[in-house]
Tab-separated table of C-alpha atoms in Angstrom:
chain	number	residue	atom	x	y	z
A	299	MET	CA	0.000	0.000	0.000
A	300	THR	CA	2.826	2.398	0.823
A	301	SER	CA	4.373	3.678	-2.386
A	302	PRO	CA	6.825	6.439	-1.429
A	303	SER	CA	7.796	7.040	-5.044
A	304	ARG	CA	4.242	7.240	-6.352
A	305	PRO	CA	3.869	10.138	-8.748
A	306	GLY	CA	1.229	12.796	-8.319
A	307	GLY	CA	0.770	16.073	-6.571
A	308	ARG	CA	-0.931	17.111	-3.382
A	309	THR	CA	-4.251	15.445	-4.253
A	310	ALA	CA	-2.545	12.119	-4.891
A	311	ARG	CA	-0.544	12.434	-1.665
A	312	THR	CA	-3.689	13.194	0.297
A	313	ARG	CA	-5.418	10.165	-1.202
A	314	GLN	CA	-2.455	7.956	-0.346
A	315	ALA	CA	-2.345	9.216	3.246
A	316	VAL	CA	-6.078	8.623	3.606
A	317	LEU	CA	-5.953	5.122	2.105
A	318	ASP	CA	-2.987	4.210	4.304
A	319	ALA	CA	-5.006	5.377	7.305
A	320	VAL	CA	-8.031	3.343	6.204
A	321	ALA	CA	-5.823	0.244	5.875
A	322	ASP	CA	-4.206	0.826	9.277
A	323	LEU	CA	-7.539	1.354	11.026
A	324	LEU	CA	-9.095	-1.651	9.311
A	325	VAL	CA	-6.255	-3.856	10.550
A	326	ALA	CA	-6.318	-2.350	14.045
A	327	GLY	CA	-10.042	-2.366	14.727
A	328	GLY	CA	-11.930	-3.925	11.857
A	329	LEU	CA	-14.600	-2.063	9.916
A	330	ALA	CA	-15.876	-0.444	13.111
A	331	GLY	CA	-12.496	1.233	13.474
A	332	VAL	CA	-12.783	3.012	10.126
A	333	ASP	CA	-14.373	6.202	11.405
A	334	LEU	CA	-14.161	9.181	9.035
A	335	GLY	CA	-12.914	11.593	11.685
A	336	GLU	CA	-10.338	9.071	12.864
A	337	VAL	CA	-9.209	8.477	9.263
A	338	ALA	CA	-8.641	12.232	8.886
A	339	ARG	CA	-6.702	12.373	12.166
A	340	VAL	CA	-4.455	9.386	11.359
A	341	ALA	CA	-3.902	10.609	7.782
A	342	GLY	CA	-3.118	14.108	8.997
A	343	VAL	CA	-5.598	15.709	6.603
A	344	GLY	CA	-8.625	17.905	7.245
A	345	ARG	CA	-11.880	16.237	8.254
A	346	THR	CA	-13.726	18.287	5.624
A	347	THR	CA	-11.520	16.808	2.912
A	348	VAL	CA	-12.340	13.260	3.971
A	349	TYR	CA	-16.059	14.005	4.322
A	350	ARG	CA	-16.218	15.851	0.997
A	351	ARG	CA	-14.078	13.510	-1.133
A	352	TRP	CA	-15.234	10.184	0.300
A	353	GLY	CA	-18.165	10.840	2.590
A	354	THR	CA	-18.793	7.283	3.795
A	355	VAL	CA	-16.851	4.356	5.205
A	356	HIS	CA	-17.876	2.240	2.228
A	357	ALA	CA	-16.575	4.874	-0.205
A	358	LEU	CA	-13.239	4.841	1.634
A	359	VAL	CA	-13.040	1.052	1.523
A	360	ALA	CA	-14.069	1.031	-2.151
A	361	ASP	CA	-11.274	3.464	-2.957
A	362	LEU	CA	-8.790	1.346	-1.021
A	363	VAL	CA	-9.844	-1.704	-3.054
A	364	ARG	CA	-9.481	0.295	-6.280
A	365	ASP	CA	-5.971	1.287	-5.223
A	366	MET	CA	-5.123	-2.324	-4.355
A	367	ILE	CA	-6.249	-3.394	-7.825
A	368	ASP	CA	-4.312	-0.568	-9.520
A	369	THR	CA	-1.075	-1.268	-7.670
A	370	SER	CA	-1.137	-5.085	-7.836
A	371	SER	CA	1.562	-6.769	-9.904
A	372	PRO	CA	0.691	-7.708	-13.475
A	373	ARG	CA	0.680	-11.358	-14.564
A	374	SER	CA	3.817	-13.012	-15.801
A	375	ASP	CA	4.286	-14.445	-19.293
A	376	LEU	CA	7.090	-16.958	-18.979
A	377	GLY	CA	6.074	-19.359	-21.718
A	378	SER	CA	5.033	-22.350	-19.619
A	379	LEU	CA	2.150	-23.102	-17.292
A	380	ASP	CA	4.430	-24.261	-14.488
A	381	ALA	CA	6.525	-21.093	-14.588
A	382	ASP	CA	3.520	-18.768	-14.746
A	383	LEU	CA	1.606	-20.484	-11.934
A	384	ARG	CA	4.762	-20.526	-9.835
A	385	ALA	CA	5.160	-16.788	-10.376
A	386	ASN	CA	1.554	-16.354	-9.271
A	387	GLY	CA	2.007	-18.601	-6.225
A	388	ARG	CA	5.103	-16.694	-5.182
A	389	LEU	CA	3.387	-13.335	-5.662
A	390	VAL	CA	0.382	-14.358	-3.557
A	391	SER	CA	2.475	-15.979	-0.816
A	392	ARG	CA	4.768	-12.926	-0.704
A	393	THR	CA	1.748	-10.634	-0.450
A	394	LEU	CA	0.073	-12.645	2.309
A	395	ALA	CA	3.346	-12.998	4.232
A	396	ASP	CA	3.984	-9.258	4.041
A	397	PRO	CA	3.684	-7.784	7.559
A	398	ARG	CA	1.465	-5.011	6.227
A	399	GLN	CA	-0.491	-6.672	3.421
A	400	GLY	CA	-1.140	-10.017	5.141
A	401	PRO	CA	-3.010	-8.499	8.094
A	402	LEU	CA	-4.804	-6.154	5.684
A	403	PHE	CA	-6.173	-9.053	3.642
A	404	ALA	CA	-7.138	-10.895	6.834
A	405	ALA	CA	-8.901	-7.758	8.076
A	406	PHE	CA	-10.687	-7.388	4.737
A	407	VAL	CA	-11.941	-10.959	4.868
A	408	ALA	CA	-13.044	-10.413	8.461
A	409	ALA	CA	-14.899	-7.222	7.516
A	410	ALA	CA	-16.518	-8.978	4.545
A	411	ALA	CA	-17.944	-11.632	6.871
A	412	GLY	CA	-20.139	-9.018	8.522
A	413	ASP	CA	-20.807	-6.506	5.753
A	414	ASP	CA	-22.287	-7.326	2.343
A	415	THR	CA	-20.953	-4.182	0.654
A	416	VAL	CA	-17.407	-4.941	1.767
A	417	ALA	CA	-17.895	-8.554	0.662
A	418	GLU	CA	-18.882	-7.325	-2.802
A	419	LEU	CA	-15.912	-4.956	-2.988
A	420	LEU	CA	-13.549	-7.728	-1.952
A	421	ARG	CA	-15.061	-10.068	-4.543
A	422	GLY	CA	-14.399	-7.314	-7.090
A	423	PHE	CA	-10.754	-7.292	-6.066
A	424	TYR	CA	-10.418	-11.049	-6.535
A	425	ASP	CA	-12.323	-10.951	-9.824
A	426	ALA	CA	-9.814	-8.389	-11.087
A	427	ARG	CA	-6.843	-10.448	-9.919
A	428	LEU	CA	-8.192	-13.707	-11.351
A	429	ALA	CA	-8.950	-11.971	-14.674
A	430	GLU	CA	-5.413	-10.560	-14.733
A	431	TRP	CA	-3.820	-14.014	-14.406
A	432	ALA	CA	-6.321	-16.145	-16.322
A	433	PRO	CA	-4.625	-15.497	-19.719
A	434	CYS	CA	-1.618	-17.534	-18.489
A	435	VAL	CA	-3.906	-20.558	-18.388
A	436	VAL	CA	-5.583	-19.679	-21.693
A	437	ALA	CA	-2.118	-19.590	-23.282
A	438	ALA	CA	-1.259	-22.970	-21.737
A	439	VAL	CA	-4.412	-24.485	-23.254
A	440	GLU	CA	-3.486	-22.981	-26.646
A	441	ARG	CA	0.017	-24.436	-26.337
A	442	GLY	CA	-1.546	-27.836	-25.689
A	443	GLU	CA	-0.258	-28.036	-22.104
A	444	LEU	CA	-3.767	-28.406	-20.693
A	445	PRO	CA	-6.993	-30.078	-21.863
A	446	ALA	CA	-9.355	-28.001	-23.981
A	447	GLY	CA	-12.216	-26.637	-21.884
A	448	THR	CA	-10.026	-25.982	-18.838
A	449	ASP	CA	-11.546	-23.192	-16.735
A	450	PRO	CA	-8.736	-20.578	-16.525
A	451	VAL	CA	-10.156	-18.739	-13.510
A	452	ALA	CA	-10.575	-21.992	-11.579
A	453	VAL	CA	-6.915	-22.877	-12.128
A	454	VAL	CA	-5.682	-19.475	-10.956
A	455	ALA	CA	-8.008	-19.578	-7.951
A	456	ALA	CA	-6.620	-23.017	-7.079
A	457	VAL	CA	-3.148	-21.485	-6.666
A	458	SER	CA	-4.387	-18.870	-4.204
A	459	ALA	CA	-6.738	-21.097	-2.209
A	460	PRO	CA	-4.221	-23.024	-0.042
A	461	LEU	CA	-2.257	-19.838	0.671
A	462	TYR	CA	-5.334	-17.968	1.896
A	463	TYR	CA	-6.504	-21.071	3.748
A	464	ARG	CA	-3.215	-21.165	5.653
A	465	LEU	CA	-3.332	-17.470	6.528
A	466	LEU	CA	-7.016	-17.330	7.437
A	467	THR	CA	-7.711	-20.598	9.243
A	468	ARG	CA	-4.282	-21.129	10.797
A	469	ALA	CA	-2.961	-17.570	11.093
A	470	GLU	CA	0.236	-18.816	9.444
A	471	ARG	CA	2.068	-16.769	6.834
A	472	PRO	CA	2.636	-18.756	3.662
A	473	THR	CA	6.245	-19.122	2.525
A	474	ARG	CA	7.693	-19.218	-0.975
A	475	ALA	CA	7.778	-23.025	-0.709
A	476	HIS	CA	4.047	-22.985	0.023
A	477	GLY	CA	3.547	-20.810	-3.046
A	478	ASP	CA	5.521	-23.254	-5.190
A	479	ARG	CA	3.581	-26.212	-3.845
A	480	ALA	CA	0.239	-24.471	-4.413
A	481	ALA	CA	1.269	-23.782	-8.015
A	482	ALA	CA	2.438	-27.357	-8.560
A	483	ALA	CA	-0.800	-28.755	-7.114
A	484	ALA	CA	-2.956	-26.515	-9.319
A	485	ALA	CA	-0.915	-27.432	-12.412
A	486	ALA	CA	-1.106	-31.170	-11.674
A	487	ALA	CA	-4.871	-31.014	-11.121
A	488	ALA	CA	-5.330	-28.967	-14.296
A	489	ARG	CA	-3.252	-31.447	-16.325
A	490	ALA	CA	-5.392	-34.280	-14.952
A	491	GLY	CA	-8.441	-32.491	-16.359
A	492	VAL	CA	-9.993	-31.597	-13.010
A	493	PHE	CA	-10.789	-28.048	-14.176
A	494	ALA	CA	-12.069	-29.064	-17.622
A	495	GLY	CA	-15.798	-29.489	-18.192
A	496	ALA	CA	-18.628	-29.079	-15.653
B	1437	MET	CA	-24.407	-26.912	16.553
B	1438	THR	CA	-28.060	-27.573	17.427
B	1439	SER	CA	-28.500	-31.179	18.478
B	1440	PRO	CA	-32.040	-31.528	19.822
B	1441	SER	CA	-31.561	-35.213	20.540
B	1442	ARG	CA	-28.313	-34.789	22.425
B	1443	PRO	CA	-28.363	-36.849	25.595
B	1444	GLY	CA	-27.690	-35.392	28.995
B	1445	GLY	CA	-29.549	-33.755	31.788
B	1446	ARG	CA	-30.055	-30.181	32.851
B	1447	THR	CA	-26.329	-29.386	32.908
B	1448	ALA	CA	-25.903	-30.598	29.340
B	1449	ARG	CA	-28.967	-28.641	28.212
B	1450	THR	CA	-27.648	-25.490	29.858
B	1451	ARG	CA	-24.296	-25.923	28.150
B	1452	GLN	CA	-25.984	-26.431	24.793
B	1453	ALA	CA	-28.139	-23.325	25.234
B	1454	VAL	CA	-25.086	-21.286	26.208
B	1455	LEU	CA	-22.962	-22.557	23.296
B	1456	ASP	CA	-25.818	-21.904	20.848
B	1457	ALA	CA	-26.014	-18.354	22.215
B	1458	VAL	CA	-22.243	-17.893	21.862
B	1459	ALA	CA	-22.438	-19.048	18.236
B	1460	ASP	CA	-25.399	-16.771	17.486
B	1461	LEU	CA	-23.756	-13.742	19.050
B	1462	LEU	CA	-20.438	-14.441	17.317
B	1463	VAL	CA	-22.200	-14.541	13.945
B	1464	ALA	CA	-24.298	-11.448	14.713
B	1465	GLY	CA	-21.639	-9.159	16.137
B	1466	GLY	CA	-18.252	-10.801	16.052
B	1467	LEU	CA	-16.170	-11.409	19.162
B	1468	ALA	CA	-17.244	-8.039	20.591
B	1469	GLY	CA	-20.841	-9.321	20.595
B	1470	VAL	CA	-20.000	-12.243	22.875
B	1471	ASP	CA	-20.740	-10.502	26.178
B	1472	LEU	CA	-21.259	-12.830	29.153
B	1473	GLY	CA	-24.446	-11.138	30.310
B	1474	GLU	CA	-25.815	-11.148	26.779
B	1475	VAL	CA	-24.926	-14.839	26.397
B	1476	ALA	CA	-26.927	-15.572	29.578
B	1477	ARG	CA	-29.882	-13.531	28.309
B	1478	VAL	CA	-29.958	-15.155	24.847
B	1479	ALA	CA	-29.453	-18.631	26.328
B	1480	GLY	CA	-32.165	-18.042	28.919
B	1481	VAL	CA	-29.939	-19.083	31.794
B	1482	GLY	CA	-28.831	-17.260	34.905
B	1483	ARG	CA	-25.921	-14.827	34.617
B	1484	THR	CA	-24.308	-16.403	37.688
B	1485	THR	CA	-24.230	-19.761	35.916
B	1486	VAL	CA	-22.413	-18.312	32.915
B	1487	TYR	CA	-19.970	-16.356	35.065
B	1488	ARG	CA	-19.303	-19.306	37.360
B	1489	ARG	CA	-19.033	-22.087	34.756
B	1490	TRP	CA	-17.204	-20.161	32.018
B	1491	GLY	CA	-16.181	-16.812	33.436
B	1492	THR	CA	-14.557	-15.332	30.321
B	1493	VAL	CA	-15.347	-14.839	26.654
B	1494	HIS	CA	-12.341	-16.959	25.717
B	1495	ALA	CA	-13.540	-19.799	27.948
B	1496	LEU	CA	-16.922	-19.660	26.190
B	1497	VAL	CA	-15.299	-19.711	22.751
B	1498	ALA	CA	-12.945	-22.514	23.807
B	1499	ASP	CA	-15.915	-24.594	24.954
B	1500	LEU	CA	-17.715	-23.917	21.667
B	1501	VAL	CA	-14.655	-25.138	19.754
B	1502	ARG	CA	-14.503	-28.240	21.957
B	1503	ASP	CA	-18.152	-28.928	21.181
B	1504	MET	CA	-17.549	-28.402	17.437
B	1505	ILE	CA	-14.713	-30.942	17.568
B	1506	ASP	CA	-16.799	-33.436	19.564
B	1507	THR	CA	-19.806	-33.221	17.259
B	1508	SER	CA	-17.947	-33.190	13.905
B	1509	SER	CA	-18.440	-36.188	11.640
B	1510	PRO	CA	-15.833	-38.947	11.794
B	1511	ARG	CA	-13.720	-39.761	8.731
B	1512	SER	CA	-14.925	-42.220	6.141
B	1513	ASP	CA	-13.179	-45.474	5.267
B	1514	LEU	CA	-14.379	-46.371	1.800
B	1515	GLY	CA	-11.350	-48.253	0.546
B	1516	SER	CA	-10.060	-45.780	-2.036
B	1517	LEU	CA	-8.424	-42.383	-1.903
B	1518	ASP	CA	-10.887	-40.875	-4.369
B	1519	ALA	CA	-13.917	-42.021	-2.403
B	1520	ASP	CA	-12.529	-40.909	0.955
B	1521	LEU	CA	-11.422	-37.478	-0.257
B	1522	ARG	CA	-14.771	-37.028	-1.996
B	1523	ALA	CA	-16.545	-37.832	1.273
B	1524	ASN	CA	-14.372	-35.238	2.979
B	1525	GLY	CA	-14.992	-32.630	0.266
B	1526	ARG	CA	-18.732	-33.181	0.493
B	1527	LEU	CA	-18.686	-32.956	4.280
B	1528	VAL	CA	-16.737	-29.696	4.269
B	1529	SER	CA	-18.815	-28.134	1.474
B	1530	ARG	CA	-22.043	-29.181	3.216
B	1531	THR	CA	-20.811	-27.683	6.474
B	1532	LEU	CA	-19.734	-24.384	4.911
B	1533	ALA	CA	-22.963	-24.144	2.887
B	1534	ASP	CA	-25.075	-24.744	5.983
B	1535	PRO	CA	-26.978	-21.537	6.819
B	1536	ARG	CA	-25.933	-21.819	10.442
B	1537	GLN	CA	-22.468	-23.379	10.266
B	1538	GLY	CA	-21.153	-21.420	7.261
B	1539	PRO	CA	-21.621	-18.008	8.883
B	1540	LEU	CA	-20.255	-19.436	12.144
B	1541	PHE	CA	-17.014	-20.517	10.484
B	1542	ALA	CA	-16.749	-17.161	8.695
B	1543	ALA	CA	-17.310	-15.395	12.025
B	1544	PHE	CA	-14.667	-17.578	13.684
B	1545	VAL	CA	-12.116	-16.745	11.011
B	1546	ALA	CA	-13.007	-13.069	11.337
B	1547	ALA	CA	-12.595	-13.203	15.117
B	1548	ALA	CA	-9.283	-15.055	14.752
B	1549	ALA	CA	-7.929	-12.229	12.580
B	1550	GLY	CA	-8.096	-9.875	15.558
B	1551	ASP	CA	-7.546	-12.141	18.548
B	1552	ASP	CA	-4.578	-14.476	19.034
B	1553	THR	CA	-6.337	-16.698	21.566
B	1554	VAL	CA	-9.251	-17.284	19.208
B	1555	ALA	CA	-6.764	-17.910	16.372
B	1556	GLU	CA	-5.097	-20.593	18.496
B	1557	LEU	CA	-8.428	-22.197	19.392
B	1558	LEU	CA	-9.466	-22.236	15.747
B	1559	ARG	CA	-6.125	-23.773	14.748
B	1560	GLY	CA	-6.821	-26.449	17.363
B	1561	PHE	CA	-10.135	-27.182	15.683
B	1562	TYR	CA	-8.501	-27.609	12.272
B	1563	ASP	CA	-5.662	-29.672	13.720
B	1564	ALA	CA	-8.265	-32.043	15.182
B	1565	ARG	CA	-10.166	-32.268	11.894
B	1566	LEU	CA	-7.028	-32.806	9.801
B	1567	ALA	CA	-5.821	-35.479	12.243
B	1568	GLU	CA	-9.212	-37.184	12.026
B	1569	TRP	CA	-9.045	-37.481	8.215
B	1570	ALA	CA	-5.304	-37.967	7.700
B	1571	PRO	CA	-5.510	-41.791	8.148
B	1572	CYS	CA	-7.469	-41.957	4.857
B	1573	VAL	CA	-4.341	-40.722	3.102
B	1574	VAL	CA	-2.029	-42.939	5.157
B	1575	ALA	CA	-4.131	-45.924	4.065
B	1576	ALA	CA	-3.929	-44.800	0.410
B	1577	VAL	CA	-0.121	-44.668	0.657
B	1578	GLU	CA	-0.118	-48.153	2.188
B	1579	ARG	CA	-2.354	-49.417	-0.641
B	1580	GLY	CA	0.152	-47.999	-3.121
B	1581	GLU	CA	-2.271	-45.370	-4.451
B	1582	LEU	CA	0.061	-42.521	-3.549
B	1583	PRO	CA	3.844	-42.051	-3.492
B	1584	ALA	CA	5.658	-42.931	-0.275
B	1585	GLY	CA	6.403	-39.841	1.780
B	1586	THR	CA	3.112	-38.143	0.923
B	1587	ASP	CA	2.160	-35.697	3.686
B	1588	PRO	CA	-1.311	-36.875	4.808
B	1589	VAL	CA	-2.293	-33.620	6.506
B	1590	ALA	CA	-1.305	-31.579	3.449
B	1591	VAL	CA	-3.561	-33.694	1.221
B	1592	VAL	CA	-6.559	-33.345	3.521
B	1593	ALA	CA	-5.935	-29.604	3.897
B	1594	ALA	CA	-5.842	-29.313	0.096
B	1595	VAL	CA	-9.441	-30.576	-0.067
B	1596	SER	CA	-10.687	-27.930	2.362
B	1597	ALA	CA	-8.676	-25.001	1.008
B	1598	PRO	CA	-10.685	-24.128	-2.140
B	1599	LEU	CA	-13.965	-24.506	-0.246
B	1600	TYR	CA	-12.899	-22.097	2.494
B	1601	TYR	CA	-11.358	-19.800	-0.100
B	1602	ARG	CA	-14.705	-19.581	-1.881
B	1603	LEU	CA	-16.637	-18.903	1.303
B	1604	LEU	CA	-14.198	-16.425	2.828
B	1605	THR	CA	-12.926	-14.374	-0.106
B	1606	ARG	CA	-16.048	-14.525	-2.294
B	1607	ALA	CA	-18.823	-14.996	0.279
B	1608	GLU	CA	-20.078	-17.869	-1.878
B	1609	ARG	CA	-21.348	-21.101	-0.376
B	1610	PRO	CA	-19.558	-24.109	-1.851
B	1611	THR	CA	-21.761	-26.743	-3.489
B	1612	ARG	CA	-21.392	-30.517	-3.578
B	1613	ALA	CA	-19.843	-30.137	-7.051
B	1614	HIS	CA	-17.235	-27.806	-5.577
B	1615	GLY	CA	-16.540	-30.410	-2.895
B	1616	ASP	CA	-16.091	-33.111	-5.543
B	1617	ARG	CA	-13.776	-30.911	-7.588
B	1618	ALA	CA	-11.715	-29.977	-4.528
B	1619	ALA	CA	-11.317	-33.678	-3.724
B	1620	ALA	CA	-10.386	-34.559	-7.318
B	1621	ALA	CA	-7.816	-31.742	-7.452
B	1622	ALA	CA	-6.207	-32.822	-4.169
B	1623	ALA	CA	-6.102	-36.463	-5.302
B	1624	ALA	CA	-4.560	-35.560	-8.690
B	1625	ALA	CA	-1.910	-33.377	-7.070
B	1626	ALA	CA	-1.146	-36.087	-4.494
B	1627	ARG	CA	-0.795	-38.737	-7.230
B	1628	ALA	CA	1.589	-36.427	-9.095
B	1629	GLY	CA	3.767	-36.383	-5.972
B	1630	VAL	CA	3.187	-32.719	-5.099
B	1631	PHE	CA	2.682	-33.550	-1.409
B	1632	ALA	CA	5.597	-36.027	-1.171
B	1633	GLY	CA	8.909	-34.781	0.225
B	1634	ALA	CA	9.496	-31.276	1.555
């Protein structure tokens, strides 16, 4: 979330300070902790700015999600399914193991459990990420590495699933080895045709 | 959680009413909603009973986890890896799709994100469930269905992961078909040796 070198003038810096504050408060106290006045205080910007530019907690969270989508790493294109899924597995495990991003994703999932709007925003984030990486699987099908009819989104989701499962149900940060294993498992299942048809 | 036919006298009925109330309050308002007085009120039992028998929110949650472990379905023993993992996938998807249990698990994960004691209790629940089902994989290795050195717990966890991932990151209830696919993916990856060796 923190991007010290991000371009942009005062408006962009204000937005970044506000979104950083939203992320910090979400991690510290869940959705209930994201109070507009408190966001302004933590961000060091005027309350009027926060009320005028965002206005609601959901608008703040929606903007944070938009920023997360915009600043997420693009897919790789390494020429083989194994290499691309491994790159994805390493990216996701690195993100979830990050001392700032890991707790943020856990806090997002927690907030989504009790708030339908946040759940929809979070689903939007994952839809964007799955759509970003799905072409790696499409290319693998075209290269004949995977059966025709393989569901690209299902394969990419299969890489993420065990890494999120570890973080969320066990409160354990996934390692690079976990990322590699998640990628290998998804690739093996895809080759076996598990994600083709139905 | 509700087991109308559960045996036991007044003490057992009181415990059940209290644990049902804890689950309801956890789903409705997260960990902050599990107030001892409120638990007594919702359960229809005396406050003194709740304070004397449990005393703390963590003791209530710990007892709920113990009850969840005690009342969870035992593993299957159907003679083949595919059949056993499919039984597990269907059990987990049925549980997470249950209108009472699904939100309870989501609420537990949410509470664990902000409370280390709850995170540890939840990990204890999953450890118990993984240990219950791991012998299915051990038996498959002994039958020669899987490579020697396959990590039984990793295989069982791989069945659950996509089902939890769907519920927690997408707020979508997994279906029986999702359970079957999760089982098939875990079995294919295990056969390919993904869970054997480090």
